Structures are given as structure tokens and as C-alpha cells.
Amino acid sequence: MKALVLFTAIFSFVASDPIEPNVAPFDYMNEGDKLQGFLSVPDVTPAPVVIILPDWDGVNLYEKQRATMIAKELGYVAFAADIYGADLHEVVEFSERIELSTKYRSNNALYISRIKAAIDLMKSSDLVISDKIAVIGYCFGGTGVITYALSGESDAAALVSLHGGLTDFVVGPEVKPKLLVLSGGADDTATDIMKLEDTLNVANATWEITRYSGIKHGFTAFESGAYNKWADERSWKSMSFFLQEALGDVAFAGKIPAAESVETIDYTDVDGALLRGYLSIPEMGSSAKVPAVIIFPDWDGVNQYEKLRATSLSGVGYVAFAADIYGKDLQEDLPFDTRREQATLYRSNQALYVQRMQTAIDLVKARDDVDINKIAIIGYCFGGTGVVTYAFSGAEDAKIAVAFHGGLTSLPSPSPEIKSHILILSGGDDDAHGNQTELEMHFNEGNADWEITRYADVVHGFTSWTSGGYNLLADARSWESMLTEFERIFNMDGSGTVVDVATEAGIFNTLLAAAAGAGLVDTLSNPDATLTVLAPSDAAFEGIDVMTLVSDLEALKTLLLNHVLDTEVYSKDLSNGQVVTMLGGGEVTVMIADGKVMLNNAMVVSPDVMASNGVIHVLDALIDFSDDNIVNVASANGNFGTLLAAANAAGLVDTLSNPDATLTVFAPTDEAFEGVDVAALLKDTGALKAILLNHVLGSVVMSTDLSDDQEVTMLGGGKITVKI
């Protein structure tokens, strides 16, 4: 069944938390090798099929979960395909993963043969609509998807690569299926992405590539330390909508309102400039305040196009205001020279441009029907340049800035702390987008949260209905991307405050009771707050004397506030060795190793749970704020008695106990001292001190920071060589 989509609505595809797999094993053969995949079937068949290529540890629980999600949530048959072989589903050893993945990456013919075997198997099934086939892949499987695309094979209608490893792909015949690539900004480099775009353009591919800021490799893997809920949900929604269109289940029709529904608003800037904007109000069944979107016009001034976009936005529940930049007398049918003169004026006077935008934002914020904490700014072309310029100024009023085909080649230096989330939506053939590497560097310099999407064969002005550059698919995809991100940023899914989310989750009963006893419920429920809560689950309280905790309410309050920050900090904002001061005054040290994030003694088991007034990170323990210096930790361990005695004799206990120090200690256990003449060591305290300092570094170094043949200079001046 095909639906006609008038894309003023928000699509509600949401990535679930991991679910119990509902799959059946399916044996098949390829190249004489026995393979076993796993099939998940939706309630209604026949249906399109999505074939899942596994990551580098083989087809196992993760791929079965994703197959179940696709069948349950999207209504497609899902088949988790086998690449390595039926007896290689759980590849645990790192060296074996390297060996197997390299085998297929270096043998494109074999890899493609494996993919085609899965496609042919599904095409022959009565459960499947044989001309509606998609292939998606994660990590190693994402590499396989791009390899398959560039092979010229045409059995699939849609291909999706999620955090796929980018390599020097071999360009073959023309790419037939539509291709979606979803990449972490801290995984592939921007240069790699530009190189991939060039490769795909040579193959005449219809591609779409999205980048997520600060996101590492494996961001969709539920149990991985790299898992990121935001990027997982964004990529899931993007993929779902992409598959719906590519498989022919929806067809787009650009929804141009029959007429604008706006109210003319005259207003004055602080410099006396007379301005005229256009307001569109949603039909509201209650007196509740709603988010607002301010639209900044392209270079021909605010006119019918912006009025129609405002009307479309009010149709999905936003107060929308098409703002004026040039002035009330410079709006309709402007000559080319006037457009150029005005656009140049504001591009060269960025302070004036930001002032014009701020005046419009202040006007909208003053309305009784607007939630002042939920303001978005969007801009087209010249207006797209404007919203990024506004974000770069460090202004805080806009939660999100969205640039459609904005001119991004001559941006100002960013503020050290960009407050607005930035969403860039550009054509792949639009020179105004500028250099991707430089653009990402600018965003990262300002510590921005950003997302960038580009569309193949799409030129400047692709959303303008009457222009020669209009592209229906890119218009629909970019509009959907904006609306779904609004939904997340403004928390319009009803998830509520931190207390609401914690209550609904059902695993924070002890924490909530403690917060109530300490009088912190109002603090955590404050809708105007911006919080990060490090939330121990009920399981984290097992073995803890809760009655003793609640007997001293002041101490309890301090303990709980030491699990709270008054700013939003996401998992991607954390770095190894980072020290964070909590609201209660306690300090938390971040340790990241082997894909796990530790906060002092507590491990983050579920990061980035969104609430309307902040973000929650679920912990497996209460954070310990006791004096956990190296000497105390070693003493409590019980295996370092000889080392501690030696440190005491050498006068190094204070050094190792210094709370302001950042140290790494290579600590011999008591067993390591067997056969060593400890008494002789202790006699020469000068030599002993040198030996011990040659086991100490003046910085925090995790195991993951070490590499084979790395040479490290110790505090005692000695050098050690790492062998892995």
C-alpha cells in the first residue's frame, strides 16, 4: 500500500530500547559454506524485506534485536544475514575479528557474494515482496553496504550504512539503489566523508550523508561504551523515513499551503529601523504555552515564501513568525542589485544582523502563548547564514538553529561556547555549503552540538518551490529532519521532567524516595531548570543501609546534590581524566576505558536519557566521594603492602596522596616482590625513591591510551617501552 505524504506532519519512528529478540534461525549456503541467518516476521505479510549485515563480531544478539525492531516497529520482514559462517556467530577474540573482517574487506567479490546470497534467499520467500528489498549494515556491515552499492548490483532499492568503516572503495558501474550513510563526527573524519562523496558522485549515486557531532564509532550498539541515545534515535528515524520512501510505501507531495494564514506585525528595532513580520498561530485547544519558530528569510526579503513556511509550521503546532531583516519597505519583488546590496550589508555587519534576529526573537518571546524555553530559529539561504551567525555569537535564546541551503563559506569566529544546537541541511552540489572539514572545525571550536546532512545532486535553493533548483525529495527529507529534531529538543513526546521520567522508568524508587526525604523533588521537577542527573538505579542501592542514609537529611541532601549538575552534559561531552564539580561540592573523575564510562566508582549503564528539564545518566552504584587517593585505594586492595611500605620509606606517601595530583602508577603487587631483597631496597632510600618514581607518571593514562612500541618517560626520568 502506498501513501501520499503531505510532509507537514512529524513522522514518529522511534528507536526502542533493546528488546527481546523474536527471530527464527534460517540455514542457507554460499560458496560451499554453511551460513545461518535469523528471520523476524511482521504481523502482515507479504512485506518489504530489510537485510541486516552484521558488525565485525558476527551475527548475534545485537542483529537479532535490530531485526525484531524492524519487524515490530516498521512492519518489514527482517533478516539478519550471516557473513562469516554458521559456526562464527560469536567472535570474541579481537585478533579473530581483525582476521575475519579483513578477509572480506580485502575480497570484495566474496563479500558481495555473501550479500547476494541473503538477497536471493529473501527474494524467493513468500513472505517478501520481491522488488522491495533494502540492505542495512552496522560497522563492518556498513562497509559492506557501501561496497555492495559500488558494485553496480541492482537487486536492492535502498541501502543504509550506519557507522560503517570508510576505506578506499573500488568504484564500479553506476550505483542503482538509493544510499543513506549515517556517520559519527568523532568516528570518520570530515575529509573521509568528502572523499566518499566524490567516490559516490563518480558512480552517479543518489546518496544522503548525515554526520553527528562528537559521536564515536559504534554509536548504535546498545551495550557499547560508544552508545549514544541521541544519535541512535536520530539515525533510526532517518533510516525509517528513508526506507519508507525508497521502498515505495510513501510518496511525497510538497505541501504548499493554498494560501498563507498570517497576521502582519509591525515592530521597531533598537536602532529605529521599521520592520514588518508575519505571525501564524496554531489552532490550540488549551491555554498551554507552545514552542515558537522564527523564520529568517532568504536574500530576496521576507515575502510569500516565508509566510507559507510559517503557515506550514503553525499547522503542526508551532507559533511561527516570519521575521524581517531588511525593513518593511524591502520585502516584495526586490531588484537583483537591491538584494545583493542588502545581503552584503548584513553579511559584512554581523553585529547588526544578530541584532535584527534578536529583536524578532524578543518580540516572539513576549507573547503569552509562547514557551520562552522552546525557541527555534530557521533560515533559508541568506537566512541560513544568519541563524548560524546567531549561534556563533553565543546567544542563548534559541535552543536550535536550522540552516537550509545556507551560505556557510564566510562565517565569523565562533563563540567559545555555542549554546544553540545546530542543524545544517545542504545540497551536495551547493558551493555555498563550503568546505566540510573547515565547517566542522568551526563548530567544534565553539563546542557546538551539531548535525550536518547533505543530499546528492541537489543544488542551492532546493526548498524553494518555484526555483529551478527545487528538489522534492531533499525538501521532504530536510523538513522531516527539522521537525523530528524539534520534537526531541523541545521534548514534545511527553517524557516530562527528570522526576517524571524517573518515575515512569520504574527503576529509581529508592532514589526518588531519598530525593523526597531531602526536599529535592521541586528542584528536580523545576521545568525551567537545566540539569544533569547521575541516577543510581534501585539495584545500585542493594547492600546499602538506606535507613542510615535518610537519618541525616542534610548529609543525604549533599550526597544527592553530588549526583546533580546545573547544566546539561551528554555522554559525548565527557573525556578521560575530566574532573567535574557537582552541585553538592563533590568532585567526580571521569574514566573511560574499554568502552566503559566510570564516574569515580560508578559505571554509566545507560547514558543520555532525555527529560524536558535535562538529561539522566543511569548508574550501577552511588558515587563514592570518600578520599579515594592512590594510597587509600592500594591500601584497601590488600595486595600492595610491600609497595606501600617502600613508598613510606622513600617519603612518597604525600606525593601519592595529593588530592590535586593527576597520576598513573604502575603498581607491583606483593607477589611481584617475591625473590627481591626488600630489606636492601629500603636501606638506600634515595635509590628506592628513584625506582618508585620510575613506576609513576604525572598524568592519567588509561590502558586504551597505550600502543605497541610506545615509549613513556616516567617521573624518575627512566623510560619504558610498551609491548602489546
XYZ file of C-alpha atoms in Angstrom, residues 5 25 64 70 323 498 587 627 653 703:
10
model
C 2.637 12.082 2.292
C 17.161 -19.391 12.547
C 18.604 -10.234 16.238
C 12.360 -3.600 12.211
C 10.893 37.881 10.629
C 13.587 14.440 35.443
C 34.293 16.093 42.586
C 39.042 10.013 49.937
C 53.142 8.837 50.582
C 45.089 1.154 29.160
